[in-house]
Amino acid sequence: MGELPRPARRLRRLRRTAALRDIFRETRWDVAQLVQPLFVREDDRIEAEIASMPGMRRLTVDEAAAEARVLRELNLRAVILFGLPSRKDEEATGAYEERGVVQEALRAIKADVPELVTMTDVCLCEYTDHGHCGVVVDGDVDNDATVDLLARTAVSQARAGADVVAPSAMMDGQVAAIRTALDRAGFQDTIVMGYAAKHASAFYGPFRDAADSAPRFGNRRGYQMDPANAREALREIALDLEEGADIVMVKPALAYLDVIRAARERFDAPLAAYAVSGEYALIKAAAERGWIDERAVVEETLTAIRRAGADLVLTYHAKDVATWQRKDHA
Ligand code: PBG
């Protein structure tokens, strides 16, 4: 055979030991960058168990405050709240009433764990009887009427203690309207995180079970983005930033890493990624069957989302990740 060529460059040198790998790791993440979503129910006739999201439960207001304390003790810094009202109607009253379930949860959490950053989803789908994200007029979601109610919702959440309001209805002009309404009500310091590039994704399925928010007719493709569009995602993000968003988001995460990367390259604003309910359910289901190593897969996905360019990650795994890290350092 003769002498075979030997490599002049040996990339394996830097991978030889764990210490070397630690030094040359390009992407890191910290539990401080994770946001834990919580579902809060207005009364205990609403079932706690969520079949399609093992490990997640619908919490009462008191349970949410207790959970917030546990999360803070695990070193997490932020939660995002989703509400399950006891009544739904055409105008989504539960979204913006003074004693709404998210408003009550905000007050309870802020009373107990004031340093925890409270984020809220600003949308109407959990509160409308038809399950659409806005006001339906002649069979379609009316943009501008919806924006008025979203602004009202954001102000009521800020008043109840939200540090960050996150409009997710994908209505045009929602960020500008919310920013103006917050400023007029004296909430100049309330942060707006735009769900700027939110795609019409089948990965939201388990969430719609959890929040009982599936549309009763039609679908959300008339307002959420086509999963095929990445350039349009950048236009959505640019608009949210022009309208005053402090943070912008790409959603879902894993199937949209290219969009996260493109957004990171184009914009300097803080970028969030939402690892959604379907992403969580896939991992949980395979892990329950023993087909994958849950912790390794979760950490690898978080690394991938960070590597693509996200600064913070909204993920249902946040508490598990924080718990694993706590045990490592115990
Ligand atoms: C509200 C909202 C949804 C999600 C976040 N905010 C559902 C939807 O748009 O249908 C999905 C989150 C997830 O799947 O984890 N509109």
PDB file of N, CA, C and O and ligand atoms in Angstrom, residues 82 121 123 125-126 133 168 195 198 203-205 207-208 213 220 224 251 274-278 316, ligand 1:
ATOM      1  N   PHE A  82     -49.903  32.540  30.974  1.00  0.00           N
ATOM      2  CA  PHE A  82     -51.041  32.329  30.076  1.00  0.00           C
ATOM      3  C   PHE A  82     -52.248  32.036  30.951  1.00  0.00           C
ATOM      4  O   PHE A  82     -52.152  31.263  31.907  1.00  0.00           O
ATOM      5  N   ASP A 121     -48.373  37.088  27.974  1.00  0.00           N
ATOM      6  CA  ASP A 121     -48.767  36.940  26.580  1.00  0.00           C
ATOM      7  C   ASP A 121     -49.950  37.896  26.384  1.00  0.00           C
ATOM      8  O   ASP A 121     -50.892  37.883  27.172  1.00  0.00           O
ATOM      9  N   CYS A 123     -52.766  38.436  24.059  1.00  0.00           N
ATOM     10  CA  CYS A 123     -53.521  37.841  22.952  1.00  0.00           C
ATOM     11  C   CYS A 123     -54.924  37.589  23.461  1.00  0.00           C
ATOM     12  O   CYS A 123     -55.156  37.559  24.664  1.00  0.00           O
ATOM     13  N   CYS A 125     -56.930  34.855  22.221  1.00  0.00           N
ATOM     14  CA  CYS A 125     -57.474  33.524  21.876  1.00  0.00           C
ATOM     15  C   CYS A 125     -57.886  32.693  23.089  1.00  0.00           C
ATOM     16  O   CYS A 125     -58.785  31.869  22.986  1.00  0.00           O
ATOM     17  N   GLU A 126     -57.257  32.904  24.234  1.00  0.00           N
ATOM     18  CA  GLU A 126     -57.659  32.126  25.406  1.00  0.00           C
ATOM     19  C   GLU A 126     -58.976  32.656  26.008  1.00  0.00           C
ATOM     20  O   GLU A 126     -59.556  32.012  26.864  1.00  0.00           O
ATOM     21  N   CYS A 133     -57.700  34.899  17.745  1.00  0.00           N
ATOM     22  CA  CYS A 133     -56.850  35.815  18.503  1.00  0.00           C
ATOM     23  C   CYS A 133     -57.387  37.242  18.539  1.00  0.00           C
ATOM     24  O   CYS A 133     -56.717  38.142  19.065  1.00  0.00           O
ATOM     25  N   SER A 168     -48.865  38.721  20.978  1.00  0.00           N
ATOM     26  CA  SER A 168     -48.671  37.529  20.152  1.00  0.00           C
ATOM     27  C   SER A 168     -49.808  37.307  19.175  1.00  0.00           C
ATOM     28  O   SER A 168     -49.914  36.237  18.589  1.00  0.00           O
ATOM     29  N   TYR A 195     -43.860  39.254  19.625  1.00  0.00           N
ATOM     30  CA  TYR A 195     -43.798  37.934  18.996  1.00  0.00           C
ATOM     31  C   TYR A 195     -43.766  38.261  17.503  1.00  0.00           C
ATOM     32  O   TYR A 195     -44.725  38.057  16.776  1.00  0.00           O
ATOM     33  N   LYS A 198     -44.054  35.188  14.193  1.00  0.00           N
ATOM     34  CA  LYS A 198     -44.789  34.043  14.721  1.00  0.00           C
ATOM     35  C   LYS A 198     -45.473  33.334  13.562  1.00  0.00           C
ATOM     36  O   LYS A 198     -46.337  33.896  12.896  1.00  0.00           O
ATOM     37  N   PHE A 203     -46.985  23.014  15.445  1.00  0.00           N
ATOM     38  CA  PHE A 203     -46.318  22.751  16.725  1.00  0.00           C
ATOM     39  C   PHE A 203     -47.021  23.412  17.921  1.00  0.00           C
ATOM     40  O   PHE A 203     -46.596  23.223  19.051  1.00  0.00           O
ATOM     41  N   TYR A 204     -48.061  24.220  17.677  1.00  0.00           N
ATOM     42  CA  TYR A 204     -48.790  24.830  18.805  1.00  0.00           C
ATOM     43  C   TYR A 204     -49.896  23.905  19.331  1.00  0.00           C
ATOM     44  O   TYR A 204     -50.617  24.287  20.257  1.00  0.00           O
ATOM     45  N   GLY A 205     -50.043  22.720  18.741  1.00  0.00           N
ATOM     46  CA  GLY A 205     -51.156  21.840  19.107  1.00  0.00           C
ATOM     47  C   GLY A 205     -51.327  21.615  20.604  1.00  0.00           C
ATOM     48  O   GLY A 205     -52.404  21.867  21.154  1.00  0.00           O
ATOM     49  N   PHE A 207     -50.282  23.285  23.160  1.00  0.00           N
ATOM     50  CA  PHE A 207     -50.630  24.534  23.844  1.00  0.00           C
ATOM     51  C   PHE A 207     -52.134  24.800  23.751  1.00  0.00           C
ATOM     52  O   PHE A 207     -52.772  25.219  24.714  1.00  0.00           O
ATOM     53  N   ARG A 208     -52.686  24.537  22.582  1.00  0.00           N
ATOM     54  CA  ARG A 208     -54.117  24.828  22.409  1.00  0.00           C
ATOM     55  C   ARG A 208     -54.977  23.895  23.254  1.00  0.00           C
ATOM     56  O   ARG A 208     -56.059  24.284  23.686  1.00  0.00           O
ATOM     57  N   SER A 213     -57.621  26.866  23.559  1.00  0.00           N
ATOM     58  CA  SER A 213     -57.669  28.055  22.709  1.00  0.00           C
ATOM     59  C   SER A 213     -57.655  27.735  21.212  1.00  0.00           C
ATOM     60  O   SER A 213     -57.330  28.603  20.399  1.00  0.00           O
ATOM     61  N   ARG A 220     -55.519  29.992  11.769  1.00  0.00           N
ATOM     62  CA  ARG A 220     -54.896  31.290  12.045  1.00  0.00           C
ATOM     63  C   ARG A 220     -54.030  31.792  10.885  1.00  0.00           C
ATOM     64  O   ARG A 220     -53.256  32.720  11.042  1.00  0.00           O
ATOM     65  N   GLN A 224     -51.288  34.730  11.374  1.00  0.00           N
ATOM     66  CA  GLN A 224     -49.932  34.232  11.646  1.00  0.00           C
ATOM     67  C   GLN A 224     -49.214  33.979  10.314  1.00  0.00           C
ATOM     68  O   GLN A 224     -49.835  33.806   9.279  1.00  0.00           O
ATOM     69  N   LYS A 251     -40.627  32.360  16.439  1.00  0.00           N
ATOM     70  CA  LYS A 251     -41.419  31.277  17.006  1.00  0.00           C
ATOM     71  C   LYS A 251     -42.012  30.445  15.897  1.00  0.00           C
ATOM     72  O   LYS A 251     -42.541  31.041  14.959  1.00  0.00           O
ATOM     73  N   TYR A 274     -38.957  31.078  20.933  1.00  0.00           N
ATOM     74  CA  TYR A 274     -39.928  30.326  21.720  1.00  0.00           C
ATOM     75  C   TYR A 274     -39.906  28.860  21.274  1.00  0.00           C
ATOM     76  O   TYR A 274     -40.327  28.542  20.169  1.00  0.00           O
ATOM     77  N   ALA A 275     -39.360  28.006  22.140  1.00  0.00           N
ATOM     78  CA  ALA A 275     -39.415  26.558  21.909  1.00  0.00           C
ATOM     79  C   ALA A 275     -40.807  26.112  22.350  1.00  0.00           C
ATOM     80  O   ALA A 275     -41.086  26.011  23.543  1.00  0.00           O
ATOM     81  N   VAL A 276     -41.681  25.881  21.394  1.00  0.00           N
ATOM     82  CA  VAL A 276     -43.114  25.791  21.688  1.00  0.00           C
ATOM     83  C   VAL A 276     -43.554  24.423  22.183  1.00  0.00           C
ATOM     84  O   VAL A 276     -42.766  23.470  22.250  1.00  0.00           O
ATOM     85  N   SER A 277     -44.856  24.349  22.493  1.00  0.00           N
ATOM     86  CA  SER A 277     -45.427  23.169  23.134  1.00  0.00           C
ATOM     87  C   SER A 277     -45.187  21.875  22.353  1.00  0.00           C
ATOM     88  O   SER A 277     -44.898  20.836  22.944  1.00  0.00           O
ATOM     89  N   GLY A 278     -45.293  21.931  21.034  1.00  0.00           N
ATOM     90  CA  GLY A 278     -45.093  20.716  20.240  1.00  0.00           C
ATOM     91  C   GLY A 278     -43.650  20.233  20.296  1.00  0.00           C
ATOM     92  O   GLY A 278     -43.388  19.024  20.271  1.00  0.00           O
ATOM     93  N   TYR A 316     -40.642  25.266  27.978  1.00  0.00           N
ATOM     94  CA  TYR A 316     -41.320  24.523  29.041  1.00  0.00           C
ATOM     95  C   TYR A 316     -40.343  23.639  29.806  1.00  0.00           C
ATOM     96  O   TYR A 316     -40.685  23.105  30.859  1.00  0.00           O
TER      97      TYR A 316
HETATM   98  C1  PBG B   1     -51.463  32.858  21.780  1.00  0.00           C
HETATM   99  C2  PBG B   1     -50.279  31.968  21.817  1.00  0.00           C
HETATM  100  C3  PBG B   1     -50.102  30.685  21.286  1.00  0.00           C
HETATM  101  C4  PBG B   1     -48.847  30.270  21.673  1.00  0.00           C
HETATM  102  C5  PBG B   1     -48.271  31.314  22.387  1.00  0.00           C
HETATM  103  N1  PBG B   1     -49.170  32.363  22.457  1.00  0.00           N
HETATM  104  C6  PBG B   1     -51.043  29.809  20.567  1.00  0.00           C
HETATM  105  C7  PBG B   1     -51.433  30.096  19.188  1.00  0.00           C
HETATM  106  O1  PBG B   1     -51.004  31.075  18.572  1.00  0.00           O
HETATM  107  O2  PBG B   1     -52.263  29.338  18.685  1.00  0.00           O
HETATM  108  C8  PBG B   1     -48.243  28.933  21.368  1.00  0.00           C
HETATM  109  C9  PBG B   1     -47.205  28.499  22.340  1.00  0.00           C
HETATM  110  C10 PBG B   1     -46.862  27.055  22.297  1.00  0.00           C
HETATM  111  O3  PBG B   1     -47.296  26.271  21.426  1.00  0.00           O
HETATM  112  O4  PBG B   1     -46.122  26.665  23.192  1.00  0.00           O
HETATM  113  N2  PBG B   1     -51.903  33.238  20.531  1.00  0.00           N
END
